[in-house]
Short mmCIF file of C-alpha atoms in Angstrom, two decimals:
data_model
loop_
_atom_site.label_atom_id
_atom_site.label_comp_id
_atom_site.label_asym_id
_atom_site.label_seq_id
_atom_site.Cartn_x
_atom_site.Cartn_y
_atom_site.Cartn_z
CA MET B 1 -55.89 -5.11 62.70
CA VAL B 2 -59.19 -5.81 61.49
CA ASP B 3 -59.59 -8.52 58.85
CA THR B 4 -59.32 -7.03 55.37
CA ALA B 5 -60.49 -10.00 53.26
CA SER B 6 -63.10 -8.94 50.67
CA ARG B 7 -62.80 -5.14 51.45
CA HIS B 8 -64.43 -3.33 48.56
CA VAL B 9 -63.59 0.32 48.06
CA VAL B 10 -65.77 2.50 45.46
CA VAL B 11 -64.26 5.29 43.58
CA ILE B 12 -67.01 7.45 42.00
CA GLY B 13 -65.96 9.53 39.01
CA GLY B 14 -63.43 8.47 36.30
CA GLY B 15 -61.67 11.62 35.71
CA ILE B 16 -58.21 12.10 36.53
CA SER B 17 -58.78 12.46 40.30
CA GLY B 18 -60.85 9.11 40.21
CA LEU B 19 -58.23 7.35 38.15
CA SER B 20 -55.38 8.62 40.31
CA SER B 21 -57.25 7.51 43.32
CA ALA B 22 -57.84 4.00 42.02
CA PHE B 23 -54.22 3.65 40.99
CA TYR B 24 -52.95 4.56 44.33
CA LEU B 25 -55.36 2.57 46.13
CA HIS B 26 -54.06 -0.61 44.36
CA LYS B 27 -50.41 0.42 44.70
CA PHE B 28 -50.79 1.02 48.29
CA SER B 29 -52.82 -2.09 49.13
CA VAL B 30 -50.21 -4.29 47.31
CA GLU B 31 -47.37 -2.64 49.02
CA GLN B 32 -49.01 -3.42 52.20
CA GLY B 33 -50.18 -6.89 51.53
CA MET B 34 -53.86 -5.93 51.63
CA ASP B 35 -56.55 -7.61 49.62
CA LEU B 36 -58.85 -4.87 48.22
CA THR B 37 -61.55 -5.07 45.63
CA ILE B 38 -61.49 -1.65 43.87
CA SER B 39 -64.38 -0.32 41.67
CA VAL B 40 -64.37 2.84 39.70
CA ILE B 41 -67.89 4.22 38.55
CA GLU B 42 -68.18 6.66 35.54
CA ARG B 43 -71.26 8.02 34.00
CA ASP B 44 -69.99 8.64 30.65
CA GLN B 45 -68.73 6.08 28.09
CA HIS B 46 -65.02 7.13 28.44
CA PHE B 47 -62.82 7.37 31.23
CA GLY B 48 -60.41 10.49 31.70
CA GLY B 49 -62.98 13.33 32.01
CA GLN B 50 -61.89 16.40 30.42
CA PHE B 51 -58.80 14.69 29.03
CA MET B 52 -59.72 14.37 25.33
CA THR B 53 -57.06 14.47 22.53
CA LEU B 54 -58.21 14.36 18.99
CA HIS B 55 -55.64 13.38 16.15
CA LYS B 56 -57.22 14.91 12.92
CA ASP B 57 -55.34 15.77 9.60
CA GLY B 58 -52.16 15.84 11.23
CA PHE B 59 -53.22 18.06 13.94
CA VAL B 60 -53.15 17.00 17.74
CA ILE B 61 -56.20 18.83 19.14
CA GLU B 62 -56.63 19.24 23.00
CA LYS B 63 -60.17 19.15 23.98
CA GLY B 64 -59.39 19.64 27.48
CA PRO B 65 -56.15 20.54 29.35
CA ASP B 66 -53.40 21.00 27.04
CA SER B 67 -50.25 20.74 29.42
CA PHE B 68 -49.65 20.91 33.06
CA HIS B 69 -47.18 23.03 35.37
CA ALA B 70 -44.00 21.63 36.17
CA PRO B 71 -42.25 20.72 38.51
CA ASN B 72 -44.65 18.88 40.66
CA GLU B 73 -43.79 15.83 42.70
CA SER B 74 -47.02 14.24 42.63
CA MET B 75 -47.26 14.59 39.08
CA MET B 76 -43.76 13.30 38.31
CA GLU B 77 -44.11 10.37 40.50
CA LEU B 78 -47.27 9.16 38.67
CA ILE B 79 -45.63 9.71 35.26
CA SER B 80 -42.76 7.77 36.51
CA ASP B 81 -44.80 5.07 37.90
CA LEU B 82 -46.48 4.71 34.43
CA ASP B 83 -43.46 4.93 32.69
CA LEU B 84 -44.30 7.87 30.50
CA GLU B 85 -41.13 10.07 31.05
CA ASP B 86 -40.20 9.47 27.33
CA GLU B 87 -43.50 10.72 26.04
CA LEU B 88 -43.07 14.32 27.92
CA VAL B 89 -42.64 17.30 25.65
CA ALA B 90 -41.52 20.59 26.83
CA ALA B 91 -43.19 23.99 25.72
CA SER B 92 -41.36 25.66 23.07
CA SER B 93 -38.28 27.62 24.49
CA ASP B 94 -39.19 30.76 22.38
CA LEU B 95 -42.18 31.64 24.33
CA ASP B 96 -40.73 34.69 26.20
CA ARG B 97 -43.49 37.04 24.55
CA THR B 98 -47.05 36.82 25.81
CA TYR B 99 -49.37 39.85 24.86
CA ILE B 100 -52.29 41.22 26.45
CA LEU B 101 -54.84 43.30 24.57
CA HIS B 102 -55.08 46.80 25.79
CA ARG B 103 -57.37 49.44 24.06
CA GLY B 104 -57.58 47.10 21.04
CA GLU B 105 -53.90 46.80 20.53
CA LEU B 106 -51.67 43.94 21.40
CA GLN B 107 -49.08 45.10 24.20
CA LYS B 108 -46.26 42.74 25.20
CA LEU B 109 -46.40 41.64 28.67
CA PRO B 110 -43.61 43.18 30.84
CA GLN B 111 -40.70 41.01 31.50
CA GLY B 112 -40.51 39.06 34.89
CA ILE B 113 -44.30 38.62 35.32
CA SER B 114 -45.08 35.58 37.28
CA LEU B 115 -48.82 34.79 37.85
CA GLY B 116 -49.67 38.49 37.36
CA ILE B 117 -47.12 39.79 39.95
CA PRO B 118 -44.20 41.78 38.67
CA THR B 119 -40.59 40.63 39.96
CA HIS B 120 -38.94 43.86 38.62
CA ILE B 121 -39.82 47.42 38.76
CA LYS B 122 -38.09 48.77 35.75
CA PRO B 123 -39.95 46.52 33.04
CA LEU B 124 -43.17 47.61 34.72
CA PHE B 125 -42.38 51.51 34.22
CA LYS B 126 -41.86 50.82 30.59
CA THR B 127 -44.88 48.91 29.78
CA ASN B 128 -47.96 50.63 28.01
CA LEU B 129 -50.59 48.53 30.01
CA LEU B 130 -50.38 50.97 32.87
CA SER B 131 -50.90 54.62 33.20
CA PHE B 132 -48.12 56.61 35.20
CA PRO B 133 -50.26 56.86 38.29
CA GLY B 134 -50.83 53.16 37.95
CA LYS B 135 -47.16 52.29 37.66
CA LEU B 136 -46.51 54.49 40.67
CA ARG B 137 -49.43 52.74 42.73
CA ALA B 138 -47.93 49.35 41.81
CA GLY B 139 -44.48 50.47 43.30
CA MET B 140 -46.14 51.45 46.52
CA ASP B 141 -46.07 47.64 47.02
CA LEU B 142 -42.52 47.90 48.11
CA PHE B 143 -43.81 50.25 51.11
CA ILE B 144 -47.33 49.15 52.22
CA PRO B 145 -47.31 47.31 55.33
CA LYS B 146 -48.03 43.63 55.32
CA ARG B 147 -51.13 42.30 56.91
CA MET B 148 -50.74 40.77 60.19
CA ASP B 149 -53.90 38.54 60.67
CA ASP B 150 -54.50 35.12 59.00
CA TYR B 151 -58.05 35.93 57.59
CA ASP B 152 -58.96 34.73 54.32
CA GLU B 153 -59.58 37.49 51.51
CA SER B 154 -60.55 37.53 47.81
CA VAL B 155 -57.72 37.43 45.15
CA GLY B 156 -59.04 40.73 43.79
CA SER B 157 -58.97 42.67 47.10
CA PHE B 158 -55.45 41.22 47.72
CA LEU B 159 -53.90 42.08 44.49
CA GLU B 160 -55.63 45.74 44.39
CA ARG B 161 -54.42 46.29 48.13
CA ARG B 162 -50.95 45.32 47.05
CA LEU B 163 -50.51 46.45 43.66
CA GLY B 164 -53.37 48.63 42.78
CA GLN B 165 -56.42 48.40 40.39
CA GLU B 166 -54.70 48.80 37.26
CA VAL B 167 -52.33 45.92 37.71
CA LEU B 168 -55.14 43.79 38.72
CA GLU B 169 -57.60 44.75 35.88
CA ASN B 170 -54.89 45.16 32.99
CA ILE B 171 -52.29 42.43 33.98
CA ALA B 172 -53.19 39.98 36.78
CA GLU B 173 -56.80 39.28 36.11
CA PRO B 174 -56.48 38.34 32.42
CA LEU B 175 -53.48 35.91 33.32
CA LEU B 176 -55.38 34.24 36.35
CA THR B 177 -58.56 33.88 34.24
CA GLY B 178 -56.86 31.23 32.28
CA ILE B 179 -57.02 29.11 35.40
CA TYR B 180 -60.15 29.87 37.02
CA ALA B 181 -62.21 31.72 34.60
CA GLY B 182 -63.43 33.68 37.61
CA ASP B 183 -64.07 36.90 39.14
CA THR B 184 -60.95 37.69 41.22
CA TYR B 185 -63.01 39.55 43.64
CA LYS B 186 -64.97 36.25 44.54
CA LEU B 187 -62.19 33.71 44.72
CA SER B 188 -60.51 32.78 47.90
CA LEU B 189 -56.89 33.55 48.07
CA GLN B 190 -56.09 30.74 50.39
CA ALA B 191 -57.87 28.28 48.20
CA THR B 192 -56.19 29.48 44.85
CA PHE B 193 -52.93 31.31 45.49
CA PRO B 194 -51.90 30.74 49.09
CA GLN B 195 -48.27 31.40 48.06
CA PHE B 196 -49.20 35.12 47.55
CA GLY B 197 -50.28 35.53 51.26
CA GLU B 198 -47.10 33.80 52.28
CA ILE B 199 -44.97 35.86 50.27
CA GLU B 200 -46.51 38.93 51.93
CA LYS B 201 -46.07 37.51 55.38
CA THR B 202 -42.37 36.70 54.56
CA HIS B 203 -41.02 39.55 52.50
CA GLY B 204 -43.84 42.37 53.14
CA SER B 205 -43.64 43.24 49.49
CA LEU B 206 -45.06 40.97 46.87
CA ILE B 207 -42.63 42.31 44.25
CA ARG B 208 -39.70 41.75 46.36
CA GLY B 209 -40.91 38.21 47.42
CA MET B 210 -41.56 37.15 43.93
CA LYS B 211 -38.28 38.38 42.77
CA SER B 212 -36.41 36.42 45.58
CA ILE B 213 -37.98 32.99 44.52
CA ALA B 214 -37.98 33.71 40.70
CA GLY B 215 -35.71 31.17 38.67
CA THR B 216 -34.98 29.18 41.95
CA ARG B 217 -36.33 25.77 40.58
CA GLY B 218 -33.92 23.18 39.63
CA PRO B 219 -34.22 20.74 37.01
CA LEU B 220 -36.68 17.74 37.38
CA ASP B 221 -35.34 14.68 39.11
CA LEU B 222 -35.95 12.50 36.22
CA SER B 223 -33.68 9.84 34.28
CA GLY B 224 -34.20 9.89 30.39
CA PRO B 225 -35.95 13.20 29.42
CA SER B 226 -34.19 15.62 27.49
CA ASP B 227 -32.79 18.97 29.09
CA ASP B 228 -35.47 21.00 27.79
CA VAL B 229 -38.13 18.67 29.47
CA GLN B 230 -35.98 18.76 32.82
CA THR B 231 -36.11 22.59 32.80
CA SER B 232 -39.48 23.57 31.22
CA LYS B 233 -42.31 25.30 33.22
CA ARG B 234 -45.04 23.58 31.24
CA LEU B 235 -45.21 20.02 29.90
CA THR B 236 -47.34 17.86 27.89
CA PHE B 237 -47.39 14.49 26.12
CA ARG B 238 -46.47 13.75 22.57
CA GLN B 239 -49.71 12.08 21.66
CA GLY B 240 -51.66 14.30 24.00
CA MET B 241 -52.82 14.83 27.36
CA GLN B 242 -55.04 11.85 26.89
CA SER B 243 -51.93 9.66 27.29
CA ILE B 244 -51.97 9.69 30.99
CA ALA B 245 -55.57 8.78 31.25
CA HIS B 246 -55.18 5.71 28.52
CA SER B 247 -52.28 4.78 30.58
CA LEU B 248 -53.98 4.87 33.99
CA VAL B 249 -56.83 2.72 32.44
CA HIS B 250 -54.53 0.34 30.68
CA TYR B 251 -52.66 -0.28 33.95
CA LEU B 252 -55.96 -0.35 36.11
CA HIS B 253 -58.15 -2.51 33.71
CA PRO B 254 -56.86 -6.11 34.94
CA GLN B 255 -56.77 -4.95 38.51
CA VAL B 256 -59.78 -2.83 39.07
CA ASN B 257 -63.43 -2.97 38.19
CA LEU B 258 -64.07 -0.17 35.66
CA ILE B 259 -67.83 0.51 35.48
CA GLN B 260 -68.75 3.02 32.72
CA ASN B 261 -72.02 4.62 31.35
CA THR B 262 -73.33 4.13 34.96
CA CYS B 263 -74.87 6.82 37.50
CA VAL B 264 -74.90 6.70 41.18
CA THR B 265 -78.14 7.64 42.56
CA ALA B 266 -77.61 7.35 46.30
CA ILE B 267 -75.02 6.59 48.95
CA GLU B 268 -76.73 4.71 52.00
CA ARG B 269 -75.06 4.28 55.34
CA VAL B 270 -75.62 0.75 56.71
CA GLU B 271 -76.48 1.04 60.25
CA LYS B 272 -74.77 -1.68 62.35
CA SER B 273 -75.95 -3.48 65.47
CA LEU B 274 -73.60 -4.45 68.19
CA GLU B 275 -73.40 -7.94 66.87
CA ASP B 276 -72.37 -6.96 63.22
CA ALA B 277 -70.15 -3.93 64.18
CA GLU B 278 -67.03 -5.61 62.56
CA ALA B 279 -68.94 -6.16 59.33
CA ARG B 280 -66.92 -5.20 56.55
CA ASN B 281 -68.93 -3.19 54.42
CA THR B 282 -70.50 0.01 55.78
CA TYR B 283 -71.98 1.49 52.80
CA GLN B 284 -74.41 0.69 49.89
CA ILE B 285 -73.91 2.46 46.48
CA VAL B 286 -77.30 2.51 44.62
CA LEU B 287 -76.82 2.60 40.77
CA ASP B 288 -79.27 3.90 38.13
CA SER B 289 -79.55 0.20 36.84
CA GLY B 290 -81.27 -0.70 40.17
CA LYS B 291 -78.04 -2.61 41.36
CA VAL B 292 -76.66 -1.89 44.72
CA LEU B 293 -72.93 -2.23 45.57
CA SER B 294 -71.74 -2.73 49.14
CA ALA B 295 -68.39 -0.89 50.24
CA ALA B 296 -66.37 -0.48 53.16
CA ALA B 297 -64.92 2.82 51.88
CA VAL B 298 -65.85 5.35 49.06
CA ILE B 299 -63.85 8.15 47.30
CA LEU B 300 -65.94 10.82 45.84
CA THR B 301 -64.33 12.66 42.73
CA THR B 302 -67.49 14.27 41.19
CA PRO B 303 -68.12 17.77 41.16
CA THR B 304 -69.39 19.24 44.52
CA TYR B 305 -72.91 19.76 43.13
CA VAL B 306 -73.05 16.07 42.20
CA ALA B 307 -71.72 14.91 45.49
CA SER B 308 -73.97 17.15 47.65
CA PRO B 309 -77.23 15.35 47.36
CA TRP B 310 -75.46 12.00 48.27
CA LEU B 311 -74.14 13.47 51.41
CA GLU B 312 -76.62 15.78 52.42
CA PRO B 313 -78.80 13.19 54.40
CA TYR B 314 -75.74 12.76 56.76
CA VAL B 315 -73.57 16.08 56.98
CA SER B 316 -74.23 19.65 56.20
CA THR B 317 -73.27 20.19 52.60
CA ARG B 318 -73.64 23.90 52.60
CA MET B 319 -70.10 24.58 51.64
CA LEU B 320 -70.34 22.00 48.67
CA ASP B 321 -73.44 24.21 47.70
CA HIS B 322 -71.25 27.37 47.75
CA VAL B 323 -69.00 26.14 45.14
CA HIS B 324 -70.37 27.73 41.86
CA TYR B 325 -69.22 26.18 38.52
CA ILE B 326 -68.73 28.20 35.34
CA SER B 327 -69.11 26.92 31.89
CA VAL B 328 -66.50 27.57 29.36
CA ALA B 329 -65.62 26.61 25.77
CA ASN B 330 -62.32 26.21 23.71
CA ILE B 331 -62.23 26.67 19.84
CA VAL B 332 -59.31 25.26 17.91
CA MET B 333 -58.89 26.61 14.46
CA GLY B 334 -56.16 25.51 12.10
CA PHE B 335 -55.07 27.70 9.13
CA ASP B 336 -52.66 27.83 6.29
CA ALA B 337 -49.49 29.45 7.38
CA ALA B 338 -49.90 31.78 4.18
CA ASP B 339 -53.06 33.22 5.27
CA ILE B 340 -51.72 34.53 8.65
CA PRO B 341 -50.87 38.21 7.73
CA GLN B 342 -48.44 38.87 10.51
CA PRO B 343 -45.81 36.88 12.30
CA LEU B 344 -47.10 35.28 15.25
CA GLU B 345 -44.25 35.57 17.98
CA GLY B 346 -44.48 34.14 21.47
CA SER B 347 -47.33 32.00 23.15
CA GLY B 348 -50.58 33.97 22.42
CA PHE B 349 -52.66 36.98 24.00
CA LEU B 350 -54.86 37.49 26.86
CA VAL B 351 -57.93 39.70 26.94
CA PRO B 352 -58.95 41.61 30.00
CA ARG B 353 -62.70 42.16 30.73
CA LYS B 354 -62.74 45.86 30.05
CA GLU B 355 -61.93 44.94 26.36
CA LYS B 356 -65.46 43.30 26.03
CA ARG B 357 -64.31 40.88 23.40
CA ASN B 358 -65.99 37.61 22.75
CA ILE B 359 -62.74 35.49 23.61
CA THR B 360 -60.81 35.58 26.83
CA ALA B 361 -57.45 34.34 25.47
CA CYS B 362 -55.85 32.89 22.33
CA THR B 363 -52.89 30.68 22.24
CA TRP B 364 -50.71 30.12 19.39
CA THR B 365 -50.63 26.27 19.81
CA SER B 366 -48.31 25.83 16.94
CA ASN B 367 -45.78 28.06 18.41
CA LYS B 368 -46.21 26.64 21.97
CA TRP B 369 -46.23 23.00 20.97
CA PRO B 370 -44.80 22.85 17.19
CA HIS B 371 -45.05 18.96 17.41
CA THR B 372 -49.14 19.35 17.35
CA THR B 373 -49.29 21.04 13.80
CA PRO B 374 -48.49 19.92 10.34
CA GLU B 375 -45.79 21.76 8.44
CA GLY B 376 -47.26 24.65 6.58
CA LYS B 377 -50.12 25.15 9.08
CA VAL B 378 -50.86 27.36 11.91
CA MET B 379 -53.16 26.29 14.85
CA LEU B 380 -54.82 28.57 17.32
CA ARG B 381 -56.86 27.70 20.49
CA LEU B 382 -59.48 30.32 21.56
CA TYR B 383 -61.23 30.69 24.80
CA VAL B 384 -64.65 31.72 25.46
CA GLY B 385 -66.70 32.11 28.78
CA ARG B 386 -65.75 33.53 32.27
CA GLU B 387 -67.56 34.56 35.41
CA GLY B 388 -70.47 36.87 34.40
CA ASP B 389 -69.93 36.13 30.55
CA GLU B 390 -70.97 32.53 29.60
CA HIS B 391 -73.77 33.24 27.28
CA ASN B 392 -71.38 32.68 24.28
CA VAL B 393 -70.86 29.05 25.30
CA ASP B 394 -74.27 27.91 24.45
CA LEU B 395 -74.48 29.63 21.01
CA PRO B 396 -74.86 27.28 17.76
CA ASP B 397 -71.63 26.55 16.31
CA GLU B 398 -72.11 28.84 13.43
CA GLN B 399 -72.52 31.79 15.63
CA MET B 400 -69.74 31.16 18.04
CA ILE B 401 -67.37 30.60 14.95
CA GLU B 402 -68.35 34.03 13.49
CA LEU B 403 -67.92 35.85 17.00
CA VAL B 404 -64.52 34.20 17.22
CA ARG B 405 -63.27 34.89 13.89
CA LYS B 406 -64.53 38.55 14.18
CA ASP B 407 -62.19 38.92 17.12
CA LEU B 408 -59.24 37.23 15.09
CA ARG B 409 -60.10 39.56 12.06
CA GLU B 410 -60.03 42.76 14.48
CA VAL B 411 -57.08 41.93 16.36
CA LEU B 412 -54.73 39.63 14.29
CA GLY B 413 -56.06 40.79 10.71
CA ILE B 414 -56.93 37.13 9.95
CA GLU B 415 -59.45 37.19 7.30
CA ALA B 416 -59.09 33.66 5.71
CA ALA B 417 -61.44 30.74 6.63
CA PRO B 418 -59.77 28.04 8.97
CA VAL B 419 -59.14 24.86 7.32
CA LEU B 420 -59.87 23.13 10.57
CA THR B 421 -62.38 23.96 13.35
CA GLU B 422 -63.13 21.86 16.58
CA ILE B 423 -65.32 23.19 19.36
CA THR B 424 -65.28 21.90 22.95
CA ARG B 425 -67.95 22.97 25.46
CA LEU B 426 -67.01 22.25 29.00
CA LYS B 427 -70.30 22.91 30.80
CA ASP B 428 -70.19 23.50 34.49
CA SER B 429 -66.59 22.76 34.54
CA MET B 430 -64.43 25.55 36.39
CA PRO B 431 -65.18 25.46 40.07
CA GLN B 432 -64.92 28.95 41.82
CA TYR B 433 -63.71 28.60 45.56
CA PRO B 434 -65.43 31.45 47.68
CA VAL B 435 -63.66 33.22 50.35
CA GLY B 436 -63.31 31.10 53.36
CA HIS B 437 -63.41 27.83 51.24
CA LEU B 438 -60.41 25.87 52.93
CA ASN B 439 -62.05 26.60 56.26
CA ALA B 440 -65.55 25.25 55.36
CA LEU B 441 -63.73 22.26 53.80
CA GLU B 442 -62.00 21.43 56.83
CA ARG B 443 -65.35 21.54 58.91
CA LEU B 444 -67.10 19.38 56.30
CA ARG B 445 -64.31 16.74 56.58
CA GLU B 446 -64.32 16.74 60.33
CA GLU B 447 -68.25 16.12 60.24
CA MET B 448 -67.76 13.51 57.68
CA ALA B 449 -65.00 11.78 59.84
CA VAL B 450 -67.73 11.28 62.65
CA GLU B 451 -70.92 10.76 60.50
CA LEU B 452 -69.66 9.09 57.34
CA PRO B 453 -66.13 7.54 58.30
CA GLY B 454 -64.44 5.82 55.25
CA ILE B 455 -65.88 8.43 52.68
CA GLU B 456 -63.29 10.99 51.11
CA VAL B 457 -63.69 13.81 48.69
CA ALA B 458 -61.22 14.83 46.13
CA GLY B 459 -61.10 16.45 42.82
CA SER B 460 -61.01 19.99 41.26
CA GLY B 461 -63.98 21.15 43.28
CA TYR B 462 -62.08 20.84 46.63
CA GLU B 463 -58.10 21.62 46.67
CA GLY B 464 -57.01 22.78 43.26
CA VAL B 465 -58.22 22.67 39.66
CA GLU B 466 -54.91 22.09 37.79
CA VAL B 467 -53.81 18.53 36.77
CA PRO B 468 -51.35 17.87 39.46
CA ASP B 469 -53.69 19.13 42.14
CA CYS B 470 -56.22 16.42 41.14
CA VAL B 471 -53.37 13.88 40.98
CA ARG B 472 -52.36 14.93 44.48
CA GLN B 473 -55.68 14.91 45.88
CA GLY B 474 -56.26 11.30 44.32
CA ARG B 475 -53.18 10.04 45.86
CA ASN B 476 -53.97 11.50 49.43
CA ALA B 477 -57.53 10.29 49.46
CA ALA B 478 -56.39 6.80 48.61
CA ALA B 479 -53.61 6.97 51.42
CA LYS B 480 -56.32 8.01 53.80
CA ILE B 481 -58.62 5.25 52.93
CA ILE B 482 -55.80 2.54 53.23
CA GLN B 483 -55.17 3.87 56.72
CA PHE B 484 -58.81 3.86 57.67
CA ILE B 485 -59.09 0.19 56.49
CA GLN B 486 -56.10 -1.13 58.37
#
């Protein structure tokens, strides 16, 4: 084994992927008796990336992600390691109603829809979201032969092929927009929803396959949390999603060099002679201050468009440049409950593209997460921006608020002014994986293993945008670096 004294690993990016990488670098190095120096470099003032929770006037306001999908092994392991189990809160159990705006009216989503895929035919044939021909076309999924090859295709072409255009446009697309905000005809199936392709291979029919796996998950393997937390599909933290970022920073602070308000301008590979081939540090990290850090290994958790210029001198970065990012915004509004003219039952509503509204969705946060809203108040979280419709994200606050309130008036009849408004713009925040993304990523990593050994990439631009995806990638990158250094 090579001597590991003074080995320095630099993590670039202090969001959830970077903090998870640093956490597991430290954990694994301690478990294996390795002496590592770890630094995390963050360009902003705060660590945690999009994990931002605001406590204001009794409201708990999420400016970034408001929850995460459960169960997830990587996420639950991290929560257990940070002793955060008792902080978990389950989404309200009274959320069986989700609505979709259809021809200006709210229509209840048919029962048994999972990620836009029906699991039962009967509710589908009762919905007003589809015409009779559209319902017949969806039912053809039970008879259409499965694809026999393994080539990637777009999510849109896959769903249209299996279920028809109406299911795609009226049900699936608005549901999936909440995850990727993208054009389904441009998104890679293998990189976003590979389970759909596997279901087709295994069951032939999407509907038959989704029905067979619906409700098969068991409770979480956690001691302490209540039954509703153990069985819920969505979880958050009592004090907000920022809790996990704060806990990671608190854990890392005495163990890791946390460097904020600092930008990386270049990563330079140190060319070694035969005499110094065993030199511990292989890379130099150039900072905007002019300081240079030497490192044996590096984990990049920045967006792909940030990482690309650093890697381009050594490897082809074409696949990084092909990952397009979309800007979105969320607007949280608090109202007096007495000013809401109709009862809000369920979790909220989604807006298909064809409705041509200013918003893409509206979550009734006070229903979904009752602990976030003071008594006598209602909190709504509205979303703006998606592929091909990002211009509203850059509007001045007053104009954006007026457009959103126009939709609320016309859809929910809310005339009253909000008692609280909080706007968060997330510029270039939603990566779009093109068809063939995973194969291109594999080729990039193969080239990096030769030209840039000891550099790993992780984060939402690579293998999943949801919180557990980023935690998993950070953990995996740390494990690879530990193996590389040994």
